[in-house]
Amino acid sequence: MSSYTVRKAVIPAAGLGTRFLPATKASPKEMLPLVDKPLIQYTVEEAVASGIEDIIVITGRGKRAIEDHFDRSVELEENLKGTGKSQLLNQMRQISTLANFCYVRQSEALGLGHAVLCAQRLIGDEPFAVILGDEIIDASVPALAQLIHVYKKRHGAVLGVQNVPKQDVGRYGIVTPKRLGKGLHRVIDLVEKPSPAEAPSTLAVIGRYILPPEIFPILRKTKPGKNGEIQLTDALKELAKQSPMYAHEVVGLRHDAGDKLGFLIATVEFALKNPSLGPEFHEYLATKMRATAGMRRA
Ligand code: UTP
């Protein structure tokens, strides 16, 4: 196997999900459903469709439901078998066979950089992917597969980016790019959550990364930054000084499902695309919009 094969992905899921309180007080944000699948299952399916075999989930207190979701549920399977729901039974079994799952507990939410560092022993000395489950990317070629394609050609860290409106740059890590070609840039520098005036571009890092193992010693030395958290962006800044780093403009429709409005929009989009719900839901929305427009005119 080539040393440029990306087999492992880290899914940091130990954050506190404060933007979704009180829903996330006792349940993991990653288990919020988009129609009928929890957010984290979309992330895992994207990784598997991109060739990932091993998934390392960084969990914390109150996140047990994630492990249960990707495990078998023998009692449920017996029930579905007994009631002849064989299609549903197969779907449930398939969830636990998607990949090899490992879990590492981050005992305190010390930041995304710290969460990634928790995976060091399981990653070892090979390149790996990081996927944030907050960002759901609806794409014909999975977003992570797009990054792996660039990594195989360039052999440097690759960050998934998309252009965001100038007024939104303060919600993201923003790159200082040097354009290399269509949708591809060399990353000269990065800045975490800049103001619109300080932002070096509008290319925002959108929760998809291919990283070399050299990131770990850097993370170990990274001091807490913004919000007192160990920021992945700070370690990436350092890595970009040591070796070439690339930004690939991901082709796909991105939803920030970690935010209430983004989550609602994603729910509507996925419900409309759902073959069994879409037509009726579309009808409901159209009737609702007509009624609302009527009320406004009255
Ligand atoms: P966010 O800051 O967006 O997520 O972290 P959060 O903390 O869960 O949510 P809010 O902002 O308070 O609503 C980005 C990703 O990093 C993970 C989160 O689970 C999320 O997937 N994370 C963050 C960790 O795993 N550990 C941390 O210490 C911090």
mmCIF file of C-alpha atoms and ligand atoms in Angstrom:
data_model
loop_
_atom_site.group_PDB
_atom_site.id
_atom_site.type_symbol
_atom_site.label_atom_id
_atom_site.label_comp_id
_atom_site.label_asym_id
_atom_site.label_seq_id
_atom_site.Cartn_x
_atom_site.Cartn_y
_atom_site.Cartn_z
ATOM 1 C CA MET A 1 0.000 0.000 0.000
ATOM 2 C CA SER A 2 1.318 3.470 -0.850
ATOM 3 C CA SER A 3 2.164 5.746 2.070
ATOM 4 C CA TYR A 4 -0.184 8.229 0.398
ATOM 5 C CA THR A 5 -3.244 6.057 1.019
ATOM 6 C CA VAL A 6 -5.681 7.656 3.476
ATOM 7 C CA ARG A 7 -7.378 4.854 5.436
ATOM 8 C CA LYS A 8 -8.292 6.474 8.721
ATOM 9 C CA ALA A 9 -10.618 9.313 9.617
ATOM 10 C CA VAL A 10 -11.055 11.172 12.879
ATOM 11 C CA ILE A 11 -14.514 12.507 13.713
ATOM 12 C CA PRO A 12 -14.266 14.921 16.646
ATOM 13 C CA ALA A 13 -17.585 14.730 18.482
ATOM 14 C CA ALA A 14 -16.717 15.798 22.019
ATOM 15 C CA GLY A 15 -17.862 19.427 21.745
ATOM 16 C CA LEU A 16 -20.557 20.774 24.035
ATOM 17 C CA GLY A 17 -22.968 21.887 21.305
ATOM 18 C CA THR A 18 -23.858 25.105 23.139
ATOM 19 C CA ARG A 19 -25.552 26.574 20.052
ATOM 20 C CA PHE A 20 -28.217 23.895 20.321
ATOM 21 C CA LEU A 21 -29.023 24.051 24.031
ATOM 22 C CA PRO A 22 -31.216 22.827 25.625
ATOM 23 C CA ALA A 23 -31.550 20.018 23.027
ATOM 24 C CA THR A 24 -27.877 19.084 23.583
ATOM 25 C CA LYS A 25 -27.899 19.203 27.388
ATOM 26 C CA ALA A 26 -28.137 15.427 27.728
ATOM 27 C CA SER A 27 -28.069 14.202 24.087
ATOM 28 C CA PRO A 28 -25.173 14.513 21.658
ATOM 29 C CA LYS A 29 -25.557 17.162 18.941
ATOM 30 C CA GLU A 30 -24.161 14.567 16.520
ATOM 31 C CA MET A 31 -27.303 12.464 17.050
ATOM 32 C CA LEU A 32 -29.728 15.180 15.938
ATOM 33 C CA PRO A 33 -31.588 13.706 12.957
ATOM 34 C CA LEU A 34 -31.702 15.153 9.475
ATOM 35 C CA VAL A 35 -35.053 13.613 8.494
ATOM 36 C CA ASP A 36 -34.363 10.054 9.727
ATOM 37 C CA LYS A 37 -30.571 9.737 10.050
ATOM 38 C CA PRO A 38 -28.384 11.274 12.763
ATOM 39 C CA LEU A 39 -25.891 13.893 11.572
ATOM 40 C CA ILE A 40 -22.918 11.674 12.395
ATOM 41 C CA GLN A 41 -24.166 8.895 10.110
ATOM 42 C CA TYR A 42 -24.008 11.276 7.116
ATOM 43 C CA THR A 43 -20.393 12.021 8.087
ATOM 44 C CA VAL A 44 -19.485 8.349 8.437
ATOM 45 C CA GLU A 45 -21.143 7.518 5.088
ATOM 46 C CA GLU A 46 -19.170 10.306 3.386
ATOM 47 C CA ALA A 47 -15.925 8.914 4.840
ATOM 48 C CA VAL A 48 -16.716 5.343 3.774
ATOM 49 C CA ALA A 49 -17.723 6.482 0.270
ATOM 50 C CA SER A 50 -14.304 8.198 0.096
ATOM 51 C CA GLY A 51 -12.413 4.959 0.816
ATOM 52 C CA ILE A 52 -11.947 5.302 4.597
ATOM 53 C CA GLU A 53 -11.847 1.990 6.500
ATOM 54 C CA ASP A 54 -11.179 2.996 10.124
ATOM 55 C CA ILE A 55 -13.214 5.650 11.895
ATOM 56 C CA ILE A 56 -11.962 7.123 15.159
ATOM 57 C CA VAL A 57 -14.684 9.034 16.964
ATOM 58 C CA ILE A 58 -13.565 11.455 19.687
ATOM 59 C CA THR A 59 -16.281 11.347 22.296
ATOM 60 C CA GLY A 60 -16.898 12.781 25.730
ATOM 61 C CA ARG A 61 -19.323 12.583 28.607
ATOM 62 C CA GLY A 62 -22.945 12.177 27.548
ATOM 63 C CA LYS A 63 -22.031 10.829 24.099
ATOM 64 C CA ARG A 64 -22.764 7.128 24.627
ATOM 65 C CA ALA A 65 -25.642 7.224 22.135
ATOM 66 C CA ILE A 66 -23.063 7.570 19.318
ATOM 67 C CA GLU A 67 -21.423 4.235 20.230
ATOM 68 C CA ASP A 68 -24.799 2.551 20.555
ATOM 69 C CA HIS A 69 -25.842 3.847 17.139
ATOM 70 C CA PHE A 70 -22.898 2.209 15.358
ATOM 71 C CA ASP A 71 -23.162 -1.011 17.371
ATOM 72 C CA ARG A 72 -25.622 -3.811 16.731
ATOM 73 C CA SER A 73 -28.951 -3.693 18.546
ATOM 74 C CA VAL A 74 -29.772 -7.357 19.047
ATOM 75 C CA GLU A 75 -33.123 -6.723 20.733
ATOM 76 C CA LEU A 76 -34.271 -4.391 17.950
ATOM 77 C CA GLU A 77 -33.064 -6.852 15.290
ATOM 78 C CA GLU A 78 -35.030 -9.710 16.923
ATOM 79 C CA ASN A 79 -38.125 -7.546 16.978
ATOM 80 C CA LEU A 80 -37.783 -6.525 13.315
ATOM 81 C CA LYS A 81 -37.145 -10.162 12.323
ATOM 82 C CA GLY A 82 -40.220 -11.310 14.272
ATOM 83 C CA THR A 83 -42.463 -8.709 12.671
ATOM 84 C CA GLY A 84 -41.213 -9.429 9.146
ATOM 85 C CA LYS A 85 -39.643 -5.972 8.592
ATOM 86 C CA SER A 86 -36.710 -7.421 6.693
ATOM 87 C CA GLN A 87 -35.794 -4.278 4.740
ATOM 88 C CA LEU A 88 -35.533 -2.234 7.938
ATOM 89 C CA LEU A 89 -33.649 -5.103 9.583
ATOM 90 C CA ASN A 90 -31.009 -5.075 6.834
ATOM 91 C CA GLN A 91 -30.683 -1.300 7.059
ATOM 92 C CA MET A 92 -30.112 -1.493 10.838
ATOM 93 C CA ARG A 93 -27.504 -4.257 10.506
ATOM 94 C CA GLN A 94 -25.692 -2.377 7.777
ATOM 95 C CA ILE A 95 -25.055 0.636 10.071
ATOM 96 C CA SER A 96 -22.743 -1.408 12.302
ATOM 97 C CA THR A 97 -20.787 -2.794 9.336
ATOM 98 C CA LEU A 98 -20.088 0.559 7.664
ATOM 99 C CA ALA A 99 -16.494 0.727 8.977
ATOM 100 C CA ASN A 100 -14.211 -0.303 11.858
ATOM 101 C CA PHE A 101 -15.155 2.027 14.695
ATOM 102 C CA CYS A 102 -12.879 3.088 17.571
ATOM 103 C CA TYR A 103 -13.724 5.559 20.313
ATOM 104 C CA VAL A 104 -11.400 7.795 22.290
ATOM 105 C CA ARG A 105 -12.684 9.888 25.173
ATOM 106 C CA GLN A 106 -11.611 13.511 25.389
ATOM 107 C CA SER A 107 -12.005 14.022 29.116
ATOM 108 C CA GLU A 108 -12.453 17.791 28.824
ATOM 109 C CA ALA A 109 -13.547 19.875 25.836
ATOM 110 C CA LEU A 110 -10.194 21.645 25.465
ATOM 111 C CA GLY A 111 -10.691 22.470 21.801
ATOM 112 C CA LEU A 112 -10.733 20.909 18.334
ATOM 113 C CA GLY A 113 -6.908 20.745 18.188
ATOM 114 C CA HIS A 114 -6.846 18.820 21.464
ATOM 115 C CA ALA A 115 -9.604 16.484 20.195
ATOM 116 C CA VAL A 116 -7.508 15.612 17.113
ATOM 117 C CA LEU A 117 -4.438 15.061 19.300
ATOM 118 C CA CYS A 118 -6.423 12.453 21.278
ATOM 119 C CA ALA A 119 -6.340 10.225 18.139
ATOM 120 C CA GLN A 120 -2.536 10.201 17.825
ATOM 121 C CA ARG A 121 -1.941 6.658 19.119
ATOM 122 C CA LEU A 122 -4.611 5.177 16.877
ATOM 123 C CA ILE A 123 -3.422 7.041 13.792
ATOM 124 C CA GLY A 124 0.287 6.272 14.197
ATOM 125 C CA ASP A 125 2.559 7.356 11.368
ATOM 126 C CA GLU A 126 0.209 7.766 8.424
ATOM 127 C CA PRO A 127 -1.849 10.499 6.779
ATOM 128 C CA PHE A 128 -5.427 10.769 7.993
ATOM 129 C CA ALA A 129 -8.667 12.624 7.426
ATOM 130 C CA VAL A 130 -10.566 14.819 9.874
ATOM 131 C CA ILE A 131 -14.285 15.384 9.291
ATOM 132 C CA LEU A 132 -16.502 17.648 11.359
ATOM 133 C CA GLY A 133 -20.039 16.340 11.591
ATOM 134 C CA ASP A 134 -21.493 19.855 11.875
ATOM 135 C CA GLU A 135 -20.870 20.461 8.204
ATOM 136 C CA ILE A 136 -23.045 18.328 5.987
ATOM 137 C CA ILE A 137 -21.915 18.490 2.361
ATOM 138 C CA ASP A 138 -24.302 17.256 -0.289
ATOM 139 C CA ALA A 139 -22.057 16.440 -3.268
ATOM 140 C CA SER A 140 -22.054 14.034 -6.209
ATOM 141 C CA VAL A 141 -18.353 13.284 -5.517
ATOM 142 C CA PRO A 142 -18.051 13.064 -1.699
ATOM 143 C CA ALA A 143 -16.226 16.093 -0.283
ATOM 144 C CA LEU A 144 -13.594 13.962 1.432
ATOM 145 C CA ALA A 145 -12.936 12.006 -1.784
ATOM 146 C CA GLN A 146 -12.270 15.339 -3.535
ATOM 147 C CA LEU A 147 -9.606 16.159 -0.925
ATOM 148 C CA ILE A 148 -8.032 12.692 -1.086
ATOM 149 C CA HIS A 149 -7.751 13.094 -4.859
ATOM 150 C CA VAL A 150 -5.730 16.306 -4.361
ATOM 151 C CA TYR A 151 -3.625 14.695 -1.601
ATOM 152 C CA LYS A 152 -2.622 11.805 -3.867
ATOM 153 C CA LYS A 153 -1.287 14.268 -6.453
ATOM 154 C CA ARG A 154 0.282 16.873 -4.154
ATOM 155 C CA HIS A 155 1.352 14.904 -1.035
ATOM 156 C CA GLY A 156 0.784 17.834 1.339
ATOM 157 C CA ALA A 157 -1.949 18.642 3.851
ATOM 158 C CA VAL A 158 -5.218 19.508 2.098
ATOM 159 C CA LEU A 159 -7.983 21.671 3.578
ATOM 160 C CA GLY A 160 -11.525 21.737 2.198
ATOM 161 C CA VAL A 161 -12.590 25.355 1.652
ATOM 162 C CA GLN A 162 -15.506 27.265 0.187
ATOM 163 C CA ASN A 163 -16.092 30.969 -0.417
ATOM 164 C CA VAL A 164 -18.394 32.502 2.192
ATOM 165 C CA PRO A 165 -20.032 35.958 2.265
ATOM 166 C CA LYS A 166 -17.597 38.580 3.611
ATOM 167 C CA GLN A 167 -19.850 39.329 6.619
ATOM 168 C CA ASP A 168 -19.637 35.639 7.701
ATOM 169 C CA VAL A 169 -15.816 35.237 7.797
ATOM 170 C CA GLY A 170 -15.816 35.661 11.599
ATOM 171 C CA ARG A 171 -17.418 32.204 11.965
ATOM 172 C CA TYR A 172 -14.588 30.313 10.225
ATOM 173 C CA GLY A 173 -10.872 29.697 9.848
ATOM 174 C CA ILE A 174 -9.894 31.747 6.770
ATOM 175 C CA VAL A 175 -6.907 31.025 4.507
ATOM 176 C CA THR A 176 -4.413 33.329 2.844
ATOM 177 C CA PRO A 177 -4.361 31.654 -0.573
ATOM 178 C CA LYS A 178 -1.969 31.616 -3.521
ATOM 179 C CA ARG A 179 -3.954 30.405 -6.505
ATOM 180 C CA LEU A 180 -2.460 27.381 -8.296
ATOM 181 C CA GLY A 181 -5.329 26.531 -10.642
ATOM 182 C CA LYS A 182 -9.084 26.146 -10.845
ATOM 183 C CA GLY A 183 -10.329 25.577 -7.292
ATOM 184 C CA LEU A 184 -6.826 24.837 -5.950
ATOM 185 C CA HIS A 185 -4.628 27.109 -3.812
ATOM 186 C CA ARG A 186 -1.429 26.892 -1.833
ATOM 187 C CA VAL A 187 -2.123 27.907 1.771
ATOM 188 C CA ILE A 188 0.297 30.632 2.829
ATOM 189 C CA ASP A 189 -1.308 31.294 6.211
ATOM 190 C CA LEU A 190 -4.555 30.899 8.157
ATOM 191 C CA VAL A 191 -6.456 33.044 10.615
ATOM 192 C CA GLU A 192 -9.147 31.833 13.027
ATOM 193 C CA LYS A 193 -12.436 33.766 12.982
ATOM 194 C CA PRO A 194 -11.123 37.128 11.663
ATOM 195 C CA SER A 195 -13.217 40.286 11.400
ATOM 196 C CA PRO A 196 -14.252 41.131 7.793
ATOM 197 C CA ALA A 197 -11.638 43.927 7.782
ATOM 198 C CA GLU A 198 -8.761 41.580 8.770
ATOM 199 C CA ALA A 199 -9.787 38.594 6.635
ATOM 200 C CA PRO A 200 -7.120 37.741 4.023
ATOM 201 C CA SER A 201 -9.790 36.182 1.719
ATOM 202 C CA THR A 202 -13.297 34.765 1.883
ATOM 203 C CA LEU A 203 -12.076 31.148 1.567
ATOM 204 C CA ALA A 204 -13.295 29.418 4.713
ATOM 205 C CA VAL A 205 -12.146 26.037 6.044
ATOM 206 C CA ILE A 206 -15.271 23.889 6.080
ATOM 207 C CA GLY A 207 -14.568 20.911 8.310
ATOM 208 C CA ARG A 208 -12.743 18.559 5.924
ATOM 209 C CA TYR A 209 -8.980 17.996 6.225
ATOM 210 C CA ILE A 210 -6.293 15.566 5.072
ATOM 211 C CA LEU A 211 -3.383 15.834 7.480
ATOM 212 C CA PRO A 212 0.070 14.275 7.749
ATOM 213 C CA PRO A 213 1.148 12.749 11.102
ATOM 214 C CA GLU A 214 3.595 15.689 11.465
ATOM 215 C CA ILE A 215 0.602 17.661 12.803
ATOM 216 C CA PHE A 216 0.764 15.764 16.137
ATOM 217 C CA PRO A 217 4.046 17.131 17.558
ATOM 218 C CA ILE A 218 2.858 20.597 16.544
ATOM 219 C CA LEU A 219 -0.492 20.110 18.303
ATOM 220 C CA ARG A 220 1.307 18.929 21.399
ATOM 221 C CA LYS A 221 3.147 22.266 21.552
ATOM 222 C CA THR A 222 0.147 24.437 20.626
ATOM 223 C CA LYS A 223 -0.936 26.743 23.449
ATOM 224 C CA PRO A 224 -4.606 27.559 24.074
ATOM 225 C CA GLY A 225 -5.690 30.323 21.691
ATOM 226 C CA LYS A 226 -9.107 31.901 21.015
ATOM 227 C CA ASN A 227 -11.671 31.035 23.765
ATOM 228 C CA GLY A 228 -8.885 29.340 25.772
ATOM 229 C CA GLU A 229 -9.127 26.287 23.450
ATOM 230 C CA ILE A 230 -6.317 24.430 21.668
ATOM 231 C CA GLN A 231 -7.164 25.470 18.135
ATOM 232 C CA LEU A 232 -6.519 23.206 15.151
ATOM 233 C CA THR A 233 -6.097 26.379 13.066
ATOM 234 C CA ASP A 234 -3.090 27.466 15.173
ATOM 235 C CA ALA A 235 -1.379 24.108 14.562
ATOM 236 C CA LEU A 236 -2.217 24.296 10.835
ATOM 237 C CA LYS A 237 -0.584 27.743 10.656
ATOM 238 C CA GLU A 238 2.596 26.179 12.008
ATOM 239 C CA LEU A 239 2.387 23.169 9.672
ATOM 240 C CA ALA A 240 1.957 25.500 6.667
ATOM 241 C CA LYS A 241 5.321 27.101 7.576
ATOM 242 C CA GLN A 242 7.058 23.689 7.595
ATOM 243 C CA SER A 243 5.605 21.953 4.528
ATOM 244 C CA PRO A 244 3.330 22.669 1.560
ATOM 245 C CA MET A 245 -0.372 22.890 2.406
ATOM 246 C CA TYR A 246 -3.203 23.110 -0.099
ATOM 247 C CA ALA A 247 -6.788 24.364 -0.100
ATOM 248 C CA HIS A 248 -9.298 22.678 -2.398
ATOM 249 C CA GLU A 249 -12.578 24.458 -3.145
ATOM 250 C CA VAL A 250 -15.068 21.705 -2.389
ATOM 251 C CA VAL A 251 -17.794 21.261 -5.001
ATOM 252 C CA GLY A 252 -21.094 20.613 -3.224
ATOM 253 C CA LEU A 253 -23.910 22.187 -1.264
ATOM 254 C CA ARG A 254 -22.762 22.773 2.318
ATOM 255 C CA HIS A 255 -25.036 23.060 5.337
ATOM 256 C CA ASP A 256 -23.832 24.311 8.715
ATOM 257 C CA ALA A 257 -25.969 21.875 10.666
ATOM 258 C CA GLY A 258 -24.314 22.848 13.994
ATOM 259 C CA ASP A 259 -26.248 26.114 13.814
ATOM 260 C CA LYS A 260 -30.045 26.274 14.303
ATOM 261 C CA LEU A 261 -30.858 28.062 11.040
ATOM 262 C CA GLY A 262 -28.404 25.919 9.044
ATOM 263 C CA PHE A 263 -29.902 22.802 10.584
ATOM 264 C CA LEU A 264 -33.443 23.853 9.651
ATOM 265 C CA ILE A 265 -32.378 24.612 6.072
ATOM 266 C CA ALA A 266 -30.604 21.237 5.817
ATOM 267 C CA THR A 267 -33.723 19.494 7.154
ATOM 268 C CA VAL A 268 -35.926 21.137 4.497
ATOM 269 C CA GLU A 269 -33.436 20.338 1.694
ATOM 270 C CA PHE A 270 -33.066 16.682 2.695
ATOM 271 C CA ALA A 271 -36.812 16.252 3.288
ATOM 272 C CA LEU A 272 -37.568 17.644 -0.187
ATOM 273 C CA LYS A 273 -35.056 15.194 -1.723
ATOM 274 C CA ASN A 274 -36.434 12.216 0.196
ATOM 275 C CA PRO A 275 -38.297 9.967 -2.289
ATOM 276 C CA SER A 276 -41.037 8.923 0.136
ATOM 277 C CA LEU A 277 -41.567 12.285 1.885
ATOM 278 C CA GLY A 278 -40.502 14.842 -0.731
ATOM 279 C CA PRO A 279 -43.680 15.261 -2.840
ATOM 280 C CA GLU A 280 -46.034 15.593 0.157
ATOM 281 C CA PHE A 281 -43.640 17.857 2.040
ATOM 282 C CA HIS A 282 -43.293 20.057 -1.059
ATOM 283 C CA GLU A 283 -47.071 20.286 -1.255
ATOM 284 C CA TYR A 284 -47.254 21.271 2.417
ATOM 285 C CA LEU A 285 -44.584 23.971 2.018
ATOM 286 C CA ALA A 286 -46.235 25.377 -1.127
ATOM 287 C CA THR A 287 -49.629 25.600 0.636
ATOM 288 C CA LYS A 288 -48.000 27.181 3.681
ATOM 289 C CA MET A 289 -46.167 29.785 1.554
ATOM 290 C CA ARG A 290 -49.375 30.678 -0.318
ATOM 291 C CA ALA A 291 -51.253 31.079 2.984
ATOM 292 C CA THR A 292 -48.463 33.245 4.444
ATOM 293 C CA ALA A 293 -48.338 35.424 1.305
ATOM 294 C CA GLY A 294 -52.158 35.769 1.505
ATOM 295 C CA MET A 295 -51.969 36.871 5.159
ATOM 296 C CA ARG A 296 -49.299 39.464 4.291
ATOM 297 C CA ARG A 297 -51.478 40.949 1.532
ATOM 298 C CA ALA A 298 -54.605 41.086 3.776
HETATM 299 P P1 UTP B 1 -17.621 23.543 17.559
HETATM 300 O O1 UTP B 1 -17.103 24.567 18.476
HETATM 301 O O2 UTP B 1 -18.227 23.970 16.286
HETATM 302 O O3 UTP B 1 -18.697 22.584 18.226
HETATM 303 O O4 UTP B 1 -16.469 22.472 17.311
HETATM 304 P P2 UTP B 1 -19.311 22.503 19.634
HETATM 305 O O5 UTP B 1 -18.398 22.960 20.695
HETATM 306 O O6 UTP B 1 -19.831 21.112 19.749
HETATM 307 O O7 UTP B 1 -20.611 23.404 19.444
HETATM 308 P P3 UTP B 1 -21.000 24.885 19.877
HETATM 309 O O8 UTP B 1 -20.164 25.811 19.043
HETATM 310 O O9 UTP B 1 -20.734 24.982 21.353
HETATM 311 O O10 UTP B 1 -22.459 24.925 19.550
HETATM 312 C C1 UTP B 1 -16.230 21.881 16.046
HETATM 313 C C2 UTP B 1 -16.124 20.386 16.172
HETATM 314 O O11 UTP B 1 -15.105 20.022 17.083
HETATM 315 C C3 UTP B 1 -15.581 19.142 18.071
HETATM 316 C C4 UTP B 1 -17.089 19.365 18.127
HETATM 317 O O12 UTP B 1 -17.744 18.200 18.571
HETATM 318 C C5 UTP B 1 -17.410 19.712 16.677
HETATM 319 O O13 UTP B 1 -17.577 18.558 15.894
HETATM 320 N N1 UTP B 1 -14.901 19.462 19.356
HETATM 321 C C6 UTP B 1 -14.802 20.750 19.754
HETATM 322 C C7 UTP B 1 -14.365 18.440 20.105
HETATM 323 O O14 UTP B 1 -14.461 17.241 19.752
HETATM 324 N N2 UTP B 1 -13.729 18.745 21.272
HETATM 325 C C8 UTP B 1 -13.607 20.028 21.713
HETATM 326 O O15 UTP B 1 -12.999 20.234 22.771
HETATM 327 C C9 UTP B 1 -14.159 21.055 20.931
#
